[in-house]
Coordinates of C-alpha atoms in Angstrom, one line a residue:
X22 CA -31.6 13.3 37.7
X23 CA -28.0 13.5 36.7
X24 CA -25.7 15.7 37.7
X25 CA -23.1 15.8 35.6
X26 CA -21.5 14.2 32.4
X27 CA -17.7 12.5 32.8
X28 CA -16.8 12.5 28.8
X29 CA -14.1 10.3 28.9
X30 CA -12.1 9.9 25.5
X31 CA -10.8 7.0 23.3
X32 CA -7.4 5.9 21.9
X33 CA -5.1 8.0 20.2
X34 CA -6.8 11.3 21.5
X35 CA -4.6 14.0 22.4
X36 CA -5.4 17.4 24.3
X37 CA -6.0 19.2 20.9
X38 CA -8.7 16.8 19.5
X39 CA -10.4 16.3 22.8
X40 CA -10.9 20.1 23.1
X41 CA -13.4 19.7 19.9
X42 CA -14.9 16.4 20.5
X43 CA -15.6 17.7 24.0
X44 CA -17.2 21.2 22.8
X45 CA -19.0 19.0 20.4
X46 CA -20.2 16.5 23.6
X47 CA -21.5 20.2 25.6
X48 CA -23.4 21.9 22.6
X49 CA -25.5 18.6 22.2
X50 CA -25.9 17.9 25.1
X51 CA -27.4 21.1 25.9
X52 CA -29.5 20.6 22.6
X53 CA -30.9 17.5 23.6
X54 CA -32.3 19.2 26.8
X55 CA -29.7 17.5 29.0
X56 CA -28.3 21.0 31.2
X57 CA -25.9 19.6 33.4
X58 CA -22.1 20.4 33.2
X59 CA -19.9 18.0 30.9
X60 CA -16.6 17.0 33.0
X61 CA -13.7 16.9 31.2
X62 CA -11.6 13.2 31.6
X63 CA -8.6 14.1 29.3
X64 CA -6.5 11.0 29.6
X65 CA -4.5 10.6 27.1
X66 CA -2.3 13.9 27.2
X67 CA -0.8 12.8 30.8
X68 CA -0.9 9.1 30.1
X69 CA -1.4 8.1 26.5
X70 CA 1.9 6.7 24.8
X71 CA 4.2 9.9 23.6
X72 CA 5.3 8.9 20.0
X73 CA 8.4 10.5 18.0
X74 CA 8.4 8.1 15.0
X75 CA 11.7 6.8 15.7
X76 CA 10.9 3.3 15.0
X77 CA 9.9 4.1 11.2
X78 CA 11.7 3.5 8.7
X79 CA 13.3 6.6 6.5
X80 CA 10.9 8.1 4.2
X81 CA 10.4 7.4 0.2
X82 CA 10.9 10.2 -2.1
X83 CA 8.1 12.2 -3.3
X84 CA 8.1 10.0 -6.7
X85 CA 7.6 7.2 -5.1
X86 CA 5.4 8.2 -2.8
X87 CA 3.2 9.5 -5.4
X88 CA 3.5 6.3 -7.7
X89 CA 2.6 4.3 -4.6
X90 CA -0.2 6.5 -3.9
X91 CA -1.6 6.2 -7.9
X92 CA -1.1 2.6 -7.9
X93 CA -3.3 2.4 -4.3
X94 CA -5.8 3.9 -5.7
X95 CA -6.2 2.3 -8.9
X96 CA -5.8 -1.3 -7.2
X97 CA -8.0 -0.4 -3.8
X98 CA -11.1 0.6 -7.0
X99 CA -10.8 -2.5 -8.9
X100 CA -10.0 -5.4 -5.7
X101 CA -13.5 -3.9 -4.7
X102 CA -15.2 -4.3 -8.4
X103 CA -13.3 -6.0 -10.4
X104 CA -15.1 -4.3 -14.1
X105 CA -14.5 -1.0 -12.9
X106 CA -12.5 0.2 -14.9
X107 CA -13.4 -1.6 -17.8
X108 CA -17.5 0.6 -16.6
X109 CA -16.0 3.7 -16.8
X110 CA -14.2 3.0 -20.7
X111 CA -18.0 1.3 -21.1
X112 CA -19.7 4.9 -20.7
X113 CA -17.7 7.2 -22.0
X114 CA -19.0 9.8 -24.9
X115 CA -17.6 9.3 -28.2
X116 CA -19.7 10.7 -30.6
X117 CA -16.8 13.2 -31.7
X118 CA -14.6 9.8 -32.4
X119 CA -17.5 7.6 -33.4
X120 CA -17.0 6.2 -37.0
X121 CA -13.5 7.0 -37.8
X122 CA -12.4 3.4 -37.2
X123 CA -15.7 2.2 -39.0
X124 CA -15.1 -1.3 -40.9
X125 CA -16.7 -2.0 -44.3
X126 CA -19.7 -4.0 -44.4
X127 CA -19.9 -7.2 -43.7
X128 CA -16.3 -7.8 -41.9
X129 CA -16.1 -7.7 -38.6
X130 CA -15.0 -5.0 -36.0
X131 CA -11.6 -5.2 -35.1
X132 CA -12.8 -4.8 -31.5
X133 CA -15.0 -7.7 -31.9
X134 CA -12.4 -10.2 -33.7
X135 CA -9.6 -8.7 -30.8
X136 CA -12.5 -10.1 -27.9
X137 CA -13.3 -12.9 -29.7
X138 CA -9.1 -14.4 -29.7
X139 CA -9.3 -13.3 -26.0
X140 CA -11.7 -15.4 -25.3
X141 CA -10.0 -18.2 -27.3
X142 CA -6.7 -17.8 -25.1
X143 CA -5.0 -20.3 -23.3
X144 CA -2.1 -19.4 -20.7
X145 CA 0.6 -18.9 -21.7
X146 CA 4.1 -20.7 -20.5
X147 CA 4.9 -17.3 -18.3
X148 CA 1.7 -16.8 -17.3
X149 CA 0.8 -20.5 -16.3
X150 CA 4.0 -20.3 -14.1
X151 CA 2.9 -17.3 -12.3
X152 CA -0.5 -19.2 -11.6
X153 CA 1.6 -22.5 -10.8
X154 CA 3.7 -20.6 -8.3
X155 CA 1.0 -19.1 -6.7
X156 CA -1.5 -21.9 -6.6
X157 CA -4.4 -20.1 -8.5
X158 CA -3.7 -21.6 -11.6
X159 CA -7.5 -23.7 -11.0
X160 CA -9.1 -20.2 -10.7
X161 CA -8.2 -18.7 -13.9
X162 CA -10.5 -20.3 -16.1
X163 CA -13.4 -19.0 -14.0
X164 CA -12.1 -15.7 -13.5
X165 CA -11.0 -14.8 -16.8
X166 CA -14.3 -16.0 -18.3
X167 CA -16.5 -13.9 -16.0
X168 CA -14.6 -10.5 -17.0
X169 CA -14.0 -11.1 -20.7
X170 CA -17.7 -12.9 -21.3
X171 CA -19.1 -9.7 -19.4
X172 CA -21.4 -7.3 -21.4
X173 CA -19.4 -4.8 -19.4
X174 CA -16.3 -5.3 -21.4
X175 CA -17.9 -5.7 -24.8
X176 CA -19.0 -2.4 -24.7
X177 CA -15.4 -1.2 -23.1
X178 CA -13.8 -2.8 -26.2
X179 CA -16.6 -1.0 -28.7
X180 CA -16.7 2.4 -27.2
X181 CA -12.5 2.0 -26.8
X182 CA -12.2 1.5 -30.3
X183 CA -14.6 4.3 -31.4
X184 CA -12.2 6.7 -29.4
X185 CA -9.3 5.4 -30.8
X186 CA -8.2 3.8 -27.5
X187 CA -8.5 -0.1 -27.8
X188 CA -5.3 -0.9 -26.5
X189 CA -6.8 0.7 -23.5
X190 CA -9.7 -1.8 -23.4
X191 CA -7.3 -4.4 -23.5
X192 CA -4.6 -3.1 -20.7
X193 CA -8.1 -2.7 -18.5
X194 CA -9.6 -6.2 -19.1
X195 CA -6.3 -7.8 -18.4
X196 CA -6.0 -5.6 -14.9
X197 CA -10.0 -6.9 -14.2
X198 CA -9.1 -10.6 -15.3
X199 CA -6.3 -10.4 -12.9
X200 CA -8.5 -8.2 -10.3
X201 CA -11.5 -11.2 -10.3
X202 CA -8.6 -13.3 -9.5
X203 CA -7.5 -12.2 -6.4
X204 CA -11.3 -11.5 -5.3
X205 CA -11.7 -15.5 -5.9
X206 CA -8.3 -16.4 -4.4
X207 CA -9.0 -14.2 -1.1
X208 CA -12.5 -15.9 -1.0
X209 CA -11.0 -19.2 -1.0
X210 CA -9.1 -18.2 1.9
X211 CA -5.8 -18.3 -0.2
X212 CA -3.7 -15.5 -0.5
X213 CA -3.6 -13.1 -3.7
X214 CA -0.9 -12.2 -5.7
X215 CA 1.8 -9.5 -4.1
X216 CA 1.9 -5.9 -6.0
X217 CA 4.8 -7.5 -8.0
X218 CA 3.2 -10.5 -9.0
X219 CA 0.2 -8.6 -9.8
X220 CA 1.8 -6.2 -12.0
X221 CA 3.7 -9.0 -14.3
X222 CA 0.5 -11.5 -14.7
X223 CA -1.6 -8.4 -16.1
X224 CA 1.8 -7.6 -18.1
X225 CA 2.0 -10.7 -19.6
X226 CA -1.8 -10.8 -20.5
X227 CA -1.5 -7.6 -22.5
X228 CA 1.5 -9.0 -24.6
X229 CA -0.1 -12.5 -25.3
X230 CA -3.0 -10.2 -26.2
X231 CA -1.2 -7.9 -28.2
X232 CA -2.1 -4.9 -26.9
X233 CA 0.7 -2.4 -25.5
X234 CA 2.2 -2.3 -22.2
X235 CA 1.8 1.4 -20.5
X236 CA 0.6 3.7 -18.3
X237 CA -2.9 5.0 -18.0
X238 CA -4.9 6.5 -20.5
X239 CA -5.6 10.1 -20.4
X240 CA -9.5 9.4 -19.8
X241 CA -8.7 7.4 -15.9
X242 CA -5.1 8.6 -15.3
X243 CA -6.9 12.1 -14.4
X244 CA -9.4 10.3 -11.9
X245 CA -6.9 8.3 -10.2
X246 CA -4.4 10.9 -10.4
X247 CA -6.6 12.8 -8.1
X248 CA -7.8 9.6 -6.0
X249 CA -4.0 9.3 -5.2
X250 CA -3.0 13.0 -4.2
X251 CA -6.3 12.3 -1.9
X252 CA -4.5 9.1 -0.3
X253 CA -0.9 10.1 -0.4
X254 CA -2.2 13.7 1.7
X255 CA -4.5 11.8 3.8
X256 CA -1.7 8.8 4.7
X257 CA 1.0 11.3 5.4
X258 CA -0.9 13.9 7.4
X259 CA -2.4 11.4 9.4
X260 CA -0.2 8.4 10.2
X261 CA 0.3 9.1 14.0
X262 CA -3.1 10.2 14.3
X263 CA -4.7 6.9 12.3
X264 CA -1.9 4.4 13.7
X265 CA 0.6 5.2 15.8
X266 CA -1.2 6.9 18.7
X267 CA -4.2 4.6 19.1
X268 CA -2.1 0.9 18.4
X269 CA 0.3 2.5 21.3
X270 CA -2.1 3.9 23.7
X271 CA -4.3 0.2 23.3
X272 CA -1.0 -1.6 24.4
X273 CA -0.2 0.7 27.3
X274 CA -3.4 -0.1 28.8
X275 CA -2.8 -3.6 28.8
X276 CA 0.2 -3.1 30.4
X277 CA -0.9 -0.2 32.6
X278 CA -4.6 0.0 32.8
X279 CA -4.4 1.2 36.2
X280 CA -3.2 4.0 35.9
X281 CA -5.5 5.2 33.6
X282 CA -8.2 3.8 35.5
X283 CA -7.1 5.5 38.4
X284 CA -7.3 9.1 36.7
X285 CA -10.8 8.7 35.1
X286 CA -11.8 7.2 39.3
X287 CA -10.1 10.6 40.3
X288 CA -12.1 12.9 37.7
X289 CA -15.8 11.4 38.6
X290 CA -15.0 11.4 42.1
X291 CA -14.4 15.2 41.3
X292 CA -17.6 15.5 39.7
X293 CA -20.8 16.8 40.6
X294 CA -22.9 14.1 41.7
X295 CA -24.6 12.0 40.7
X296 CA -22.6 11.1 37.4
X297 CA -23.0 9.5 34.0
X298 CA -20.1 8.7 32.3
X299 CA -19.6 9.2 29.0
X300 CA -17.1 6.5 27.4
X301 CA -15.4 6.4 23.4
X302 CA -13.5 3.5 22.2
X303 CA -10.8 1.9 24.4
X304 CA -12.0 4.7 26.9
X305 CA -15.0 2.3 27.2
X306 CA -13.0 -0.3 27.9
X307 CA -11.4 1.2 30.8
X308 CA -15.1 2.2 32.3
X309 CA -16.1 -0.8 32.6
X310 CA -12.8 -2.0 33.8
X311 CA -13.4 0.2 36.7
X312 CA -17.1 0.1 37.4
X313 CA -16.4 -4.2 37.2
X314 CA -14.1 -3.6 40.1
X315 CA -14.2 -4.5 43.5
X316 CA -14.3 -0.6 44.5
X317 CA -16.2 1.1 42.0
X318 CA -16.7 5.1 41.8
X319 CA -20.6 5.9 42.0
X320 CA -22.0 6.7 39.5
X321 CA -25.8 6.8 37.8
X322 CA -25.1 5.0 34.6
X323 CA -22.2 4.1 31.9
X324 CA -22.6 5.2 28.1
X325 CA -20.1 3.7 25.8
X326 CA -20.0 4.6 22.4
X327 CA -17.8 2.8 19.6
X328 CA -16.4 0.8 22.3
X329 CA -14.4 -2.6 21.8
X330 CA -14.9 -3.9 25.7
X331 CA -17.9 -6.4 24.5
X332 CA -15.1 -7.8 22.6
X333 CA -12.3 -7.5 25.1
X334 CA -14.4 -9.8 27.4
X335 CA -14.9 -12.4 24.3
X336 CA -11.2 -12.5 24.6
X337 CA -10.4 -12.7 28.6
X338 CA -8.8 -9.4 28.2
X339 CA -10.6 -7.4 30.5
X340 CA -8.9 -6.8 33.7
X341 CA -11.4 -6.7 36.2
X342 CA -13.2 -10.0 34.7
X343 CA -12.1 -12.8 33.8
X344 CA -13.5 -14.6 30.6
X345 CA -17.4 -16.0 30.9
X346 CA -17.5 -13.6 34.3
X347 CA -20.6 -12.4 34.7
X348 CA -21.0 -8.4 35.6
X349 CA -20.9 -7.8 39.2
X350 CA -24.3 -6.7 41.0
X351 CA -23.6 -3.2 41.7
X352 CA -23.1 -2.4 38.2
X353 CA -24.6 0.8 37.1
X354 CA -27.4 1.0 34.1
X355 CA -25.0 0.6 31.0
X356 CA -26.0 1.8 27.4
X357 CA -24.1 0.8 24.6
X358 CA -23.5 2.2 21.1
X359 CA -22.6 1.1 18.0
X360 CA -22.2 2.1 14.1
X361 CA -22.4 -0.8 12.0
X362 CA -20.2 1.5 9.6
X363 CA -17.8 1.5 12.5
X364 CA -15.7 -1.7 12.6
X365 CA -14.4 -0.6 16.1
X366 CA -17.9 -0.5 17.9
X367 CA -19.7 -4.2 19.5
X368 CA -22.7 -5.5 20.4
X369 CA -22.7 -6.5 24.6
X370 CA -26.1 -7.6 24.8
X371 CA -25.3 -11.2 23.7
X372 CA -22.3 -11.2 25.7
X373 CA -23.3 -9.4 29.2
X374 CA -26.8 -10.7 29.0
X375 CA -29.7 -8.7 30.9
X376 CA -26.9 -6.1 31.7
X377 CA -27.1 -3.9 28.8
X378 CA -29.0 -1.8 26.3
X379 CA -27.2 -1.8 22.8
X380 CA -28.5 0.8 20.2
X381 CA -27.6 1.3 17.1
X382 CA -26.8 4.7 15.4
X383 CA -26.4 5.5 11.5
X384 CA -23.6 8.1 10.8
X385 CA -23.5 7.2 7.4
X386 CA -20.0 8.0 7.2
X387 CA -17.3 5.0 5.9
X388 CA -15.2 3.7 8.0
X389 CA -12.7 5.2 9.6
X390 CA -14.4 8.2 10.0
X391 CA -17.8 6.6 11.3
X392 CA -15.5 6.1 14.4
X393 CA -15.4 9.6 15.3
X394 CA -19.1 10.8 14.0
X395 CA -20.8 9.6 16.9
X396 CA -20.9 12.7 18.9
X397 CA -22.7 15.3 16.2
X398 CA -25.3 12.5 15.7
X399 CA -29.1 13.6 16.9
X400 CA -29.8 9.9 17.1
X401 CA -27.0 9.5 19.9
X402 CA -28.0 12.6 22.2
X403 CA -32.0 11.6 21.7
X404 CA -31.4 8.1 23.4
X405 CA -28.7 9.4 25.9
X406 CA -31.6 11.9 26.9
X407 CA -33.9 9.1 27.3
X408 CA -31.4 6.9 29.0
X409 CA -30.8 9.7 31.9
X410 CA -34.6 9.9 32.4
X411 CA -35.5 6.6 33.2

């Protein structure tokens, strides 16, 4: 039977979020029947990279921090679905507006004769250079004929005009014309259009289709309003904690692995015996660093969880093997866990073959979050139990 846990943390973690993850670690632990004492292996406040920010450049204002921000979150929602935007104009409820604009019978809606010379246009001489000097100019026939032919945007231009908004309809269907053709540039492997160049083609579209260059309409400049407030708090509070701190402490192992290496040997030979350790993220990678060496610590089996060392072998950049090295013989019973949500965890099965048990968890949780939601997961603790009683 075990004897104690060695919880042993990932990149970027300082003393004041280990002291969570690792109460987190104990109380599950304990609810999944396992009743041994979780050791503490706190790294990264001794030895992780200490960052003051120096290197960055001076702030923006708050303006244009918050324009940024608006414009991120507009951009990130349509990149993703291009008609988007043009849904959400498609759905709205206009029956307070509905037959103000109405035509006389027998001529045709203005929103339907504005759609119908949309479809009809050609590029213009600004636009086509645009195109030209970005070599798209072969994608925007397809592009611009999925958006505007779309039964999405037929109902964006109706339910605009009922509400009094089709110049709205218009701005949108130019950003989604332009939106579709960065998707198809990108999955041509050719690079899209900067946020400059961006901003002038879907410019240029909404003056060659005569509608009127501005900001966003009262009905989405409240959603994305909010959306940005959301990314400009979460990228400020968070930039050492998201980037600076886990980049830094990833290069400082490559460069000085041992010593980390040496502290984690220290804390499990500390530890009552026999131990499983308990490895996040890069601290993974430095578990099996150690148990790969000629001199391992004992120990009665390795969990990693989120862990990148899989692909650290793929690359040769494991220090204790060298690429295509097989795991030594002595190597403890090693269980590995991923979250396909979490674009930071691997597979090792298919590349330490016969030497260790993947399983796969569901946080549900997007990432970068996923990346941290391991440890409050039943469906971790239930095969960790399982693992130690075998």
């Amino acid at each position: 039977m075990v004897g104690s846990i060695v919880f042993v943390h990932g990149t970027g973690v300082r003393i004041n979020g280990y002291g969570p993850a690792l109460e987190a670690v104990r109380r599950e632990a304990r609810e999944a029947g396992i009743s041994v004492p979780v050791v503490a292996c706190p790294w990264g406040e001794p030895l992780g990279v200490s960052y003051k920010g120096h290197s960055l450049p001076e702030p923006p204002s708050e303006k244009q921090l918050e324009e940024h921000a608006l414009d991120l979150a507009q951009w990130t929602w349509l990149l993703d679905d291009p008609l988007a935007e043009l849904d959400r104009l498609a759905i709205r409820d206009t029956r307070s507006t509905r037959g103000r604009d109405a035509q006389p019978p027998g001529k045709k809606p203005t929103w339907l004769a504005r759609l119908e010379e949309i479809k009809a246009y050609e590029p213009s001489v600004e636009l086509s250079a645009i195109l030209s000097r970005l070599g798209i100019g072969d994608l925007w026939k397809g592009a611009a004929g999925e958006v505007v032919d779309s039964s999405i945007a037929r109902l964006a231009f109706e339910r605009s005009q009922e509400a009094g908004e089709l110049p709205d309809a218009i701005a949108a269907l130019a950003r989604a014309c332009v939106a579709e053709l960065h998707r198809r540039a990108i999955d041509d492997a050719r690079p899209g259009p900067s946020r400059d160049l961006r901003d002038r083609l879907w410019r240029i579209l909404v003056v060659d289709w005569k509608g009127a260059v501005a900001g966003l309409s009262t009905f989405l400049a409240g959603m994305f309003q909010r959306a940005g407030t959301s990314l400009l708090r979460s990228n400020r509070a968070n930039l050492n904690a998201l980037i600076a701190d886990p980049i830094g402490d990833v290069l400082l192992y490559q460069s000085r692995g041992g010593e980390i290496r040496d502290f984690i040997r220290q804390i499990i030979d500390k530890s009552p015996g026999p131990a499983l350790v308990l490895a996040h993220s890069l601290g993974g990678i430095a578990c099996v660093d150690l148990l790969a060496s000629s001199m391992p610590p004992k120990v009665m089996g390795l969990v990693t969880i989120g862990s990148q060392s899989p692909l650290f072998h793929e690359f040769g950049a494991l220090a204790s093997l060298d690429e295509g090295d097989e795991l030594p013989g002595n190597f403890p019973p090693w269980l590995n866990v991923f979250d396909r949500n979490d674009f930071l965890s691997f597979v090792g099965g298919r590349v330490f073959e016969g030497k260790v048990q993947d399983f796969e968890v569901h946080s549900g949780q997007p990432f970068p979050d996923s990346h941290g939601a391991y440890f409050a997961n039943p469906e971790l603790w239930r095969e960790i139990a399982k693992f130690v009683s075998t």
